[in-house]
């Protein structure tokens, strides 16, 4: 058995129901996401289109996060799920460095790495992942990709030629597929994050998330030098004071409309 | 963005998404790598000098070499630990090791290496200060086993190589960051060790023979030159991977990482190279000490830049 996910981007309407269901089911803390839906706009008014791309852990067959984890906190289950044992995680963030899909986050409450587990606890009880249940248009399809009679296998067969995975060149062999995706939707370098167009550009992270001063040293230095959240901001292509913001442009075309 | 800006018809723009996580591995990991380079570098360079010269020509090397290594390795281990979000669980690396991870293999090797360097330091320092702790049992025992230093040293030298380079394998396993390519990083780690290893020993070589000091100068000149060439190659000619190109295009266009990178190159590579070349013709000890200090600063800045820039690009 190899459990896999397929998202039909032609069906997804960006309601974020899956995102909310995931948050609630897994008690994902503020500022963290196991599953998120990214909005991408293409074109110039009035000829524009908007695509919605749900992004979650790809449960790779050759998972870089599993390989780099020094204590096997990230491990494979027999059904193909890449699971996390947060009680073993040492919080080295190696998995965050290794995951080509940016799917792993450091839980600010437990101080351990966490990510989508395809709701392994629900699967164990014979239930579907929370995001699948919540999707009003059945864009999320989940099942055994090794069973050719399963719905997901039949869906993949029916859409041969239009089934893609993210970053296949990484040889991670993801078990998460997209139908109706294009370069613009699946390649993070093919679209721009322009200041003023996105939400959450300048957020303040909770402790540990993306904070370069996140360690236990702070527990000693904070009383003397003050807290560090005051000056934190998301350092990204958008926020860095860099001339590149204006000159760095992608001219790639494609994607689905 | 200005209201007047026109977005090209074919251009995709992210209009709703979460924030990028920013820098995950920051200055502590930089410090970790930098300190480890010193800790292993002094052993490698020291071994080379002991192979080339009589130890009488370098009277304090026997105890100063393990002392510098010991201090640097402890800084490295401390910040490795402090950077963990669950530092007390570090013990899991030893209780539940996952051997495909370079972090695990590295932690084991670095621990054994530090243990052996500690033993060398104890023996070397006690031999250097014969009046210290004459009546203490363990001190007496260590003095009696002084020959152990020379027996352990070859193993320490051999172990210094993988301990120097394993961080490059961690970076290679961090497959999301294409800038960190294994072959290049392996060699850069080795050069870094020779750079700061020779720089460290330059600072304590006042009473050494001129030949030994000349060797140190030569090692510094060669290692900074080769490392600089590699950085230039990576910085200007990394065309093949889209993510690397995007990362470097960002740095090329200016901003703080651009400044930091070139400050690193000037301080850590260009200045030490020319001072060392000048000192090979006519020795200038003061300038060589200055070159050693700028090498330390430059290497830290270079490591910091190279560590952080690939973390700036969006992965999904």
XYZ file of N, CA, C and O in Angstrom, chain B residues 75-242:
672
model
N 33.452 25.633 21.473
C 32.563 26.685 20.943
C 31.623 26.059 19.904
O 30.408 26.277 19.913
N 32.215 25.254 19.039
C 31.430 24.573 18.005
C 30.337 23.688 18.635
O 29.165 23.756 18.256
N 30.723 22.885 19.604
C 29.748 21.986 20.226
C 28.690 22.759 21.009
O 27.502 22.417 20.986
N 29.128 23.826 21.679
C 28.178 24.631 22.454
C 27.099 25.217 21.541
O 25.906 25.116 21.839
N 27.535 25.807 20.436
C 26.549 26.453 19.573
C 25.746 25.444 18.760
O 24.621 25.729 18.350
N 26.301 24.266 18.548
C 25.512 23.199 17.940
C 24.340 22.879 18.864
O 23.199 22.734 18.438
N 24.661 22.797 20.124
C 23.653 22.448 21.126
C 22.642 23.581 21.310
O 21.433 23.362 21.330
N 23.169 24.776 21.427
C 22.322 25.933 21.707
C 21.367 26.212 20.550
O 20.245 26.677 20.743
N 21.774 25.888 19.344
C 20.926 26.145 18.189
C 19.737 25.180 18.108
O 18.756 25.460 17.434
N 19.837 24.065 18.789
C 18.721 23.113 18.754
C 17.516 23.705 19.476
O 17.656 24.385 20.484
N 16.334 23.405 18.939
C 15.124 23.856 19.620
C 14.832 22.995 20.846
O 14.094 23.393 21.734
N 15.380 21.791 20.845
C 15.244 20.899 21.998
C 16.645 20.417 22.389
O 17.007 19.258 22.168
N 17.438 21.303 22.990
C 18.849 20.953 23.218
C 19.062 19.740 24.118
O 20.013 18.988 23.922
N 18.171 19.538 25.073
C 18.355 18.398 25.979
C 18.180 17.061 25.265
O 18.649 16.029 25.732
N 17.488 17.113 24.123
C 17.282 15.863 23.391
C 18.462 15.508 22.481
O 18.383 14.563 21.712
N 19.516 16.303 22.562
C 20.719 15.991 21.785
C 21.147 14.548 22.042
O 21.709 13.877 21.171
N 20.850 14.093 23.241
C 21.238 12.737 23.627
C 20.606 11.691 22.694
O 21.130 10.590 22.524
N 19.495 12.062 22.044
C 18.844 11.124 21.121
C 19.744 10.744 19.949
O 19.580 9.683 19.349
N 20.681 11.637 19.616
C 21.610 11.328 18.522
C 22.459 10.110 18.896
O 22.856 9.332 18.046
N 22.699 9.958 20.185
C 23.497 8.819 20.638
C 22.619 7.621 21.014
O 23.048 6.483 20.903
N 21.401 7.909 21.441
C 20.509 6.806 21.835
C 19.718 6.247 20.652
O 19.407 5.066 20.610
N 19.364 7.126 19.727
C 18.579 6.690 18.556
C 19.239 7.198 17.278
O 18.639 7.946 16.518
N 20.463 6.815 17.019
C 21.152 7.378 15.845
C 20.535 6.906 14.528
O 20.133 5.757 14.407
N 20.459 7.820 13.595
C 19.969 7.494 12.254
C 21.146 7.704 11.320
O 21.512 8.830 11.006
N 21.715 6.593 10.861
C 23.040 6.668 10.245
C 23.040 7.207 8.824
O 24.097 7.403 8.239
N 21.880 7.415 8.221
C 21.890 8.045 6.891
C 22.107 9.555 7.014
O 22.378 10.224 6.028
N 21.954 10.056 8.224
C 22.068 11.503 8.431
C 23.512 11.900 8.715
O 24.152 11.363 9.636
N 23.999 12.856 7.954
C 25.356 13.364 8.193
C 25.430 14.087 9.535
O 26.518 14.214 10.111
N 24.294 14.544 10.025
C 24.281 15.193 11.344
C 24.677 14.172 12.412
O 25.473 14.445 13.311
N 24.112 12.967 12.292
C 24.410 11.908 13.255
C 25.875 11.487 13.175
O 26.589 11.468 14.182
N 26.296 11.171 11.958
C 27.680 10.712 11.770
C 28.650 11.794 12.254
O 29.630 11.506 12.946
N 28.343 13.030 11.911
C 29.193 14.151 12.307
C 29.245 14.319 13.808
O 30.312 14.568 14.379
N 28.096 14.195 14.451
C 28.055 14.377 15.912
C 28.909 13.328 16.603
O 29.640 13.637 17.554
N 28.823 12.102 16.115
C 29.636 11.034 16.706
C 31.118 11.293 16.480
O 31.930 11.190 17.404
N 31.467 11.622 15.239
C 32.886 11.841 14.922
C 33.437 13.032 15.707
O 34.545 12.975 16.253
N 32.655 14.114 15.743
C 33.125 15.326 16.425
C 33.290 15.067 17.923
O 34.214 15.598 18.553
N 32.414 14.246 18.489
C 32.522 13.940 19.925
C 33.789 13.141 20.205
O 34.522 13.435 21.162
N 34.042 12.127 19.380
C 35.257 11.311 19.558
C 36.496 12.186 19.356
O 37.454 12.129 20.129
N 36.430 13.023 18.326
C 37.554 13.915 18.012
C 37.845 14.850 19.183
O 39.009 15.012 19.591
N 36.797 15.419 19.735
C 36.975 16.344 20.869
C 37.561 15.605 22.076
O 38.422 16.139 22.783
N 37.106 14.384 22.277
C 37.635 13.576 23.378
C 39.136 13.351 23.222
O 39.906 13.515 24.183
N 39.551 12.982 22.018
C 40.968 12.715 21.779
C 41.804 14.000 21.895
O 42.921 13.971 22.429
N 41.249 15.103 21.393
C 41.963 16.387 21.498
C 42.099 16.783 22.968
O 43.140 17.302 23.388
N 41.079 16.499 23.764
C 41.134 16.801 25.208
C 42.261 16.015 25.866
O 43.017 16.550 26.689
N 42.380 14.748 25.477
C 43.453 13.909 26.025
C 44.821 14.482 25.638
O 45.732 14.584 26.479
N 44.950 14.869 24.371
C 46.221 15.457 23.909
C 46.531 16.749 24.657
O 47.679 17.007 25.016
N 45.486 17.540 24.874
C 45.682 18.804 25.593
C 46.174 18.541 27.010
O 47.114 19.187 27.492
N 45.537 17.565 27.668
C 45.907 17.261 29.052
C 47.371 16.835 29.118
O 48.144 17.353 29.944
N 47.756 15.921 28.247
C 49.147 15.426 28.269
C 50.117 16.549 27.881
O 51.122 16.779 28.540
N 49.766 17.240 26.788
C 50.654 18.304 26.281
C 50.853 19.415 27.295
O 51.983 19.877 27.516
N 49.767 19.823 27.945
C 49.861 20.924 28.912
C 50.623 20.493 30.155
O 51.423 21.263 30.699
N 50.400 19.264 30.600
C 51.102 18.789 31.803
C 52.603 18.634 31.537
O 53.422 18.894 32.419
N 52.934 18.224 30.332
C 54.355 18.138 29.976
C 54.984 19.529 29.871
O 56.158 19.718 30.195
N 54.190 20.501 29.402
C 54.707 21.864 29.236
C 54.892 22.570 30.584
O 55.732 23.459 30.712
N 54.092 22.155 31.545
C 54.174 22.768 32.887
C 54.423 21.667 33.922
O 53.498 21.245 34.627
N 55.666 21.236 34.013
C 55.974 20.051 34.852
C 55.734 20.250 36.336
O 55.603 19.272 37.077
N 55.670 21.506 36.779
C 55.459 21.729 38.213
C 53.993 21.676 38.619
O 53.671 21.614 39.798
N 53.125 21.664 37.638
C 51.695 21.714 37.959
C 51.193 20.351 38.480
O 51.417 19.310 37.851
N 50.536 20.385 39.619
C 49.844 19.223 40.183
C 50.686 17.979 40.350
O 50.226 16.870 40.088
N 51.909 18.166 40.827
C 52.824 17.021 40.970
C 52.293 15.912 41.865
O 52.584 14.745 41.664
N 51.499 16.329 42.844
C 51.063 15.336 43.829
C 49.651 14.817 43.582
O 49.139 14.036 44.371
N 49.065 15.243 42.491
C 47.702 14.764 42.181
C 47.807 13.465 41.391
O 48.557 13.379 40.405
N 47.049 12.484 41.825
C 47.152 11.132 41.268
C 46.949 11.071 39.754
O 47.780 10.520 39.018
N 45.864 11.661 39.297
C 45.534 11.568 37.864
C 46.564 12.309 37.004
O 46.873 11.894 35.882
N 47.104 13.391 37.578
C 48.129 14.159 36.855
C 49.387 13.310 36.700
O 49.994 13.244 35.625
N 49.725 12.630 37.778
C 50.893 11.734 37.730
C 50.696 10.659 36.669
O 51.587 10.375 35.862
N 49.523 10.056 36.687
C 49.221 8.985 35.723
C 49.343 9.498 34.286
O 49.916 8.830 33.426
N 48.780 10.693 34.054
C 48.835 11.259 32.701
C 50.276 11.541 32.284
O 50.653 11.304 31.128
N 51.073 12.023 33.225
C 52.484 12.312 32.902
C 53.229 11.023 32.563
O 54.073 10.985 31.674
N 52.873 9.955 33.280
C 53.527 8.659 33.004
C 53.152 8.143 31.615
O 53.895 7.405 30.995
N 51.965 8.524 31.176
C 51.494 8.050 29.859
C 51.690 9.117 28.782
O 50.907 9.205 27.841
N 52.730 9.897 28.938
C 52.993 11.001 28.013
C 53.132 10.536 26.562
O 52.770 11.248 25.620
N 53.641 9.322 26.394
C 53.859 8.808 25.031
C 52.551 8.588 24.280
O 52.538 8.460 23.049
N 51.460 8.559 25.062
C 50.141 8.357 24.435
C 49.831 9.486 23.441
O 49.127 9.275 22.445
N 50.366 10.660 23.723
C 50.141 11.823 22.854
C 50.522 11.488 21.409
O 49.743 11.678 20.486
N 51.724 10.990 21.248
C 52.221 10.687 19.904
C 51.472 9.516 19.273
O 51.369 9.430 18.050
N 50.968 8.605 20.130
C 50.206 7.463 19.583
C 48.823 7.895 19.110
O 48.292 7.395 18.128
N 48.222 8.817 19.855
C 46.860 9.271 19.517
C 46.869 10.243 18.338
O 45.937 10.251 17.524
N 47.950 10.997 18.238
C 47.986 12.096 17.261
C 47.664 11.662 15.816
O 46.851 12.317 15.142
N 48.236 10.573 15.317
C 47.896 10.185 13.931
C 46.394 9.948 13.725
O 45.834 10.332 12.693
N 45.750 9.327 14.720
C 44.304 9.089 14.611
C 43.539 10.417 14.605
O 42.546 10.578 13.894
N 44.014 11.352 15.423
C 43.365 12.668 15.486
C 43.483 13.380 14.138
O 42.523 13.980 13.653
N 44.650 13.274 13.528
C 44.865 13.935 12.237
C 43.935 13.330 11.177
O 43.287 14.056 10.409
N 43.863 12.009 11.163
C 42.996 11.344 10.172
C 41.535 11.719 10.424
O 40.792 12.026 9.494
N 41.145 11.734 11.689
C 39.762 12.057 12.034
C 39.432 13.525 11.746
O 38.283 13.878 11.473
N 40.449 14.375 11.789
C 40.214 15.810 11.551
C 39.644 16.052 10.144
O 38.859 16.989 9.946
N 40.027 15.211 9.209
C 39.548 15.416 7.830
C 38.029 15.231 7.718
O 37.330 16.153 7.275
N 37.475 14.070 8.109
C 36.005 13.962 8.028
C 35.268 14.917 8.958
O 34.168 15.372 8.629
N 35.864 15.227 10.118
C 35.198 16.175 11.026
C 35.139 17.556 10.367
O 34.152 18.280 10.503
N 36.186 17.896 9.635
C 36.179 19.169 8.912
C 35.079 19.195 7.857
O 34.380 20.185 7.686
N 34.955 18.064 7.168
C 34.153 18.085 5.947
C 32.703 17.622 6.104
O 31.912 17.806 5.190
N 32.352 17.020 7.232
C 31.014 16.429 7.289
C 29.900 17.470 7.168
O 28.800 17.158 6.694
N 30.171 18.708 7.574
C 29.132 19.743 7.455
C 28.754 19.950 5.984
O 27.612 20.287 5.664
N 29.728 19.723 5.097
C 29.425 19.827 3.667
C 28.426 18.753 3.250
O 27.586 18.978 2.365
N 28.506 17.586 3.898
C 27.556 16.516 3.575
C 26.172 16.868 4.124
O 25.150 16.595 3.499
N 26.155 17.488 5.304
C 24.858 17.951 5.832
C 24.240 18.931 4.843
O 23.052 18.857 4.518
N 25.081 19.852 4.354
C 24.564 20.847 3.406
C 24.120 20.185 2.110
O 23.158 20.604 1.475
N 24.827 19.144 1.720
C 24.419 18.419 0.507
C 23.099 17.692 0.745
O 22.246 17.611 -0.145
N 22.938 17.146 1.947
C 21.680 16.464 2.268
C 20.518 17.450 2.378
O 19.360 17.059 2.262
N 20.844 18.709 2.637
C 19.805 19.747 2.651
C 19.457 20.062 1.194
O 19.788 21.112 0.665
N 18.812 19.107 0.578
C 18.683 19.128 -0.892
C 17.798 20.263 -1.408
O 17.748 20.510 -2.601
N 17.112 20.944 -0.494
C 16.298 22.073 -0.949
C 17.170 23.263 -1.335
O 16.726 24.141 -2.061
N 18.393 23.309 -0.842
C 19.259 24.468 -1.077
C 20.342 24.059 -2.074
O 21.366 23.483 -1.700
N 20.080 24.359 -3.323
C 20.961 23.855 -4.382
C 22.319 24.536 -4.409
O 23.256 24.017 -5.007
N 22.418 25.690 -3.776
C 23.712 26.377 -3.755
C 24.764 25.536 -3.033
O 25.935 25.584 -3.349
N 24.289 24.776 -2.045
C 25.224 23.979 -1.257
C 25.485 22.656 -1.964
O 24.852 21.641 -1.657
N 26.378 22.665 -2.896
C 26.687 21.444 -3.639
C 27.848 20.724 -2.947
O 28.828 21.347 -2.540
N 27.718 19.406 -2.863
C 28.666 18.629 -2.051
C 30.127 18.754 -2.471
O 30.961 19.061 -1.620
N 30.469 18.539 -3.731
C 31.909 18.553 -4.019
C 32.540 19.910 -3.713
O 33.617 19.974 -3.110
N 31.853 20.967 -4.080
C 32.405 22.303 -3.849
C 32.514 22.595 -2.357
O 33.537 23.102 -1.874
N 31.468 22.254 -1.625
C 31.471 22.547 -0.183
C 32.519 21.715 0.562
O 33.130 22.191 1.514
N 32.692 20.459 0.117
C 33.710 19.614 0.759
C 35.084 20.273 0.672
O 35.820 20.369 1.657
N 35.405 20.736 -0.534
C 36.719 21.342 -0.746
C 36.805 22.689 -0.014
O 37.835 23.010 0.588
N 35.700 23.446 -0.044
C 35.702 24.737 0.658
C 35.903 24.551 2.166
O 36.585 25.351 2.808
N 35.299 23.510 2.710
C 35.470 23.248 4.157
C 36.932 22.946 4.469
O 37.469 23.383 5.493
N 37.554 22.187 3.571
C 38.957 21.823 3.771
C 39.839 23.072 3.679
O 40.725 23.280 4.528
N 39.594 23.882 2.679
C 40.359 25.129 2.542
C 40.153 26.022 3.767
O 41.097 26.642 4.268
N 38.906 26.084 4.216
C 38.597 26.921 5.384
C 39.415 26.470 6.588
O 39.949 27.294 7.347
N 39.537 25.146 6.754
C 40.309 24.621 7.885
C 41.775 25.020 7.764
O 42.405 25.420 8.757
N 42.313 24.918 6.560
C 43.721 25.305 6.378
C 43.910 26.817 6.559
O 44.931 27.260 7.079
N 42.914 27.594 6.114
C 42.989 29.050 6.281
C 43.076 29.441 7.751
O 44.034 30.089 8.193
N 42.059 29.042 8.511
C 42.035 29.494 9.910
C 42.964 28.668 10.794
O 43.389 29.139 11.853
N 43.303 27.460 10.341
C 44.309 26.672 11.062
C 45.648 27.372 11.012
O 46.315 27.557 12.045
N 46.045 27.795 9.821
C 47.331 28.497 9.706
C 47.250 29.869 10.369
O 48.203 30.306 11.021
N 46.094 30.533 10.221
C 45.937 31.851 10.851
C 46.078 31.749 12.376
O 46.720 32.598 13.004
N 45.480 30.710 12.952
C 45.568 30.529 14.414
C 47.017 30.328 14.836
O 47.490 30.916 15.818
N 47.731 29.485 14.092
C 49.105 29.173 14.481
C 50.047 30.349 14.221
O 51.046 30.499 14.924
N 49.703 31.182 13.240
C 50.511 32.394 12.996
C 50.530 33.264 14.258
O 51.549 33.852 14.620
N 49.390 33.303 14.940
C 49.280 34.148 16.132
C 50.134 33.643 17.308
O 50.399 34.386 18.238
N 50.515 32.375 17.266
C 51.315 31.839 18.392
C 52.726 31.446 17.947
O 53.426 30.724 18.647
N 53.132 31.913 16.777
C 54.397 31.421 16.201
C 55.577 32.388 16.410
O 56.586 32.270 15.722
N 55.434 33.284 17.357
C 56.451 34.320 17.556
C 57.844 33.724 17.771
O 58.831 34.223 17.223
N 57.897 32.614 18.524
C 59.221 32.067 18.878
C 59.594 30.853 18.018
O 60.479 30.082 18.382
N 58.888 30.676 16.948
C 59.181 29.526 16.087
C 60.322 29.852 15.132
O 60.674 31.019 14.912
N 60.825 28.812 14.493
C 61.889 29.038 13.507
C 61.318 29.747 12.286
O 60.109 29.649 11.995
N 62.177 30.449 11.579
C 61.737 31.203 10.402
C 61.154 30.268 9.333
O 60.203 30.623 8.628
N 61.709 29.055 9.245
C 61.228 28.097 8.232
C 59.791 27.659 8.533
O 58.955 27.537 7.634
N 59.542 27.423 9.807
C 58.181 27.009 10.196
C 57.184 28.143 9.930
O 56.081 27.906 9.433
N 57.599 29.353 10.263
C 56.703 30.504 10.019
C 56.481 30.703 8.522
O 55.392 31.054 8.083
N 57.516 30.436 7.756
C 57.387 30.579 6.303
C 56.379 29.551 5.753
O 55.573 29.850 4.877
N 56.432 28.347 6.308
C 55.461 27.319 5.895
C 54.034 27.762 6.209
O 53.111 27.564 5.412
N 53.876 28.333 7.394
C 52.541 28.815 7.783
C 52.037 29.874 6.800
O 50.871 29.860 6.372
N 52.936 30.784 6.458
C 52.581 31.858 5.521
C 52.181 31.269 4.168
O 51.193 31.690 3.555
N 52.942 30.272 3.746
C 52.663 29.628 2.452
C 51.304 28.912 2.470
O 50.528 29.012 1.518
N 51.030 28.222 3.567
C 49.741 27.509 3.676
C 48.589 28.506 3.618
O 47.590 28.289 2.929
N 48.762 29.623 4.339
C 47.703 30.639 4.328
C 47.507 31.192 2.913
O 46.366 31.284 2.426
N 48.602 31.506 2.255
C 48.497 32.085 0.905
C 47.823 31.122 -0.060
O 46.909 31.499 -0.818
N 48.241 29.875 -0.029
C 47.689 28.891 -0.973
C 46.214 28.620 -0.674
O 45.374 28.589 -1.575
N 45.887 28.441 0.600
C 44.498 28.096 0.931
C 43.534 29.246 0.629
O 42.440 29.018 0.087
N 43.923 30.480 0.920
C 43.007 31.593 0.613
C 42.874 31.780 -0.896
O 41.791 32.064 -1.403
N 43.974 31.555 -1.615
C 43.917 31.731 -3.070
C 42.991 30.698 -3.703
O 42.117 31.042 -4.520
N 43.159 29.442 -3.321
C 42.332 28.390 -3.928
C 40.859 28.531 -3.525
O 39.959 28.351 -4.349
N 40.639 28.872 -2.272
C 39.262 29.047 -1.814
C 38.603 30.233 -2.539
O 37.434 30.168 -2.934
N 39.366 31.288 -2.711
C 38.851 32.472 -3.420
C 38.471 32.120 -4.856
O 37.400 32.518 -5.337
N 39.319 31.356 -5.506
C 39.021 30.953 -6.891
C 37.716 30.156 -6.933
O 36.864 30.355 -7.802
N 37.562 29.262 -5.966
C 36.323 28.471 -5.937
C 35.100 29.351 -5.714
O 34.066 29.174 -6.355
N 35.221 30.294 -4.790
C 34.090 31.200 -4.544
C 33.755 32.004 -5.796
O 32.582 32.198 -6.132
N 34.782 32.466 -6.488
C 34.536 33.257 -7.700
C 33.823 32.400 -8.742
O 32.886 32.846 -9.421
N 34.287 31.156 -8.863
C 33.648 30.238 -9.814
C 32.191 30.012 -9.478
O 31.301 30.063 -10.344
N 31.935 29.793 -8.194
C 30.548 29.541 -7.771
C 29.702 30.814 -7.892
O 28.544 30.775 -8.290
N 30.317 31.936 -7.557
C 29.563 33.194 -7.503
C 29.184 33.689 -8.900
O 28.075 34.170 -9.113
N 30.096 33.543 -9.839
C 29.845 34.114 -11.159
C 29.337 33.108 -12.194
O 28.692 33.492 -13.173
N 29.655 31.837 -12.006
C 29.394 30.902 -13.103
C 28.484 29.742 -12.742
O 28.580 28.666 -13.319
N 27.604 29.941 -11.783
C 26.658 28.868 -11.448
C 25.413 29.017 -12.312
O 24.404 29.561 -11.889
N 25.512 28.538 -13.526
C 24.405 28.728 -14.465
C 23.419 27.560 -14.478
O 22.323 27.674 -14.971
N 23.838 26.406 -13.973
C 23.103 25.188 -14.325
C 21.849 24.915 -13.511
O 20.965 24.228 -13.976
N 21.781 25.415 -12.317
C 20.596 25.137 -11.498
C 19.795 26.430 -11.322
O 20.349 27.469 -10.952
N 18.503 26.326 -11.614
C 17.650 27.523 -11.595
C 17.634 28.183 -10.225
O 17.675 29.410 -10.117
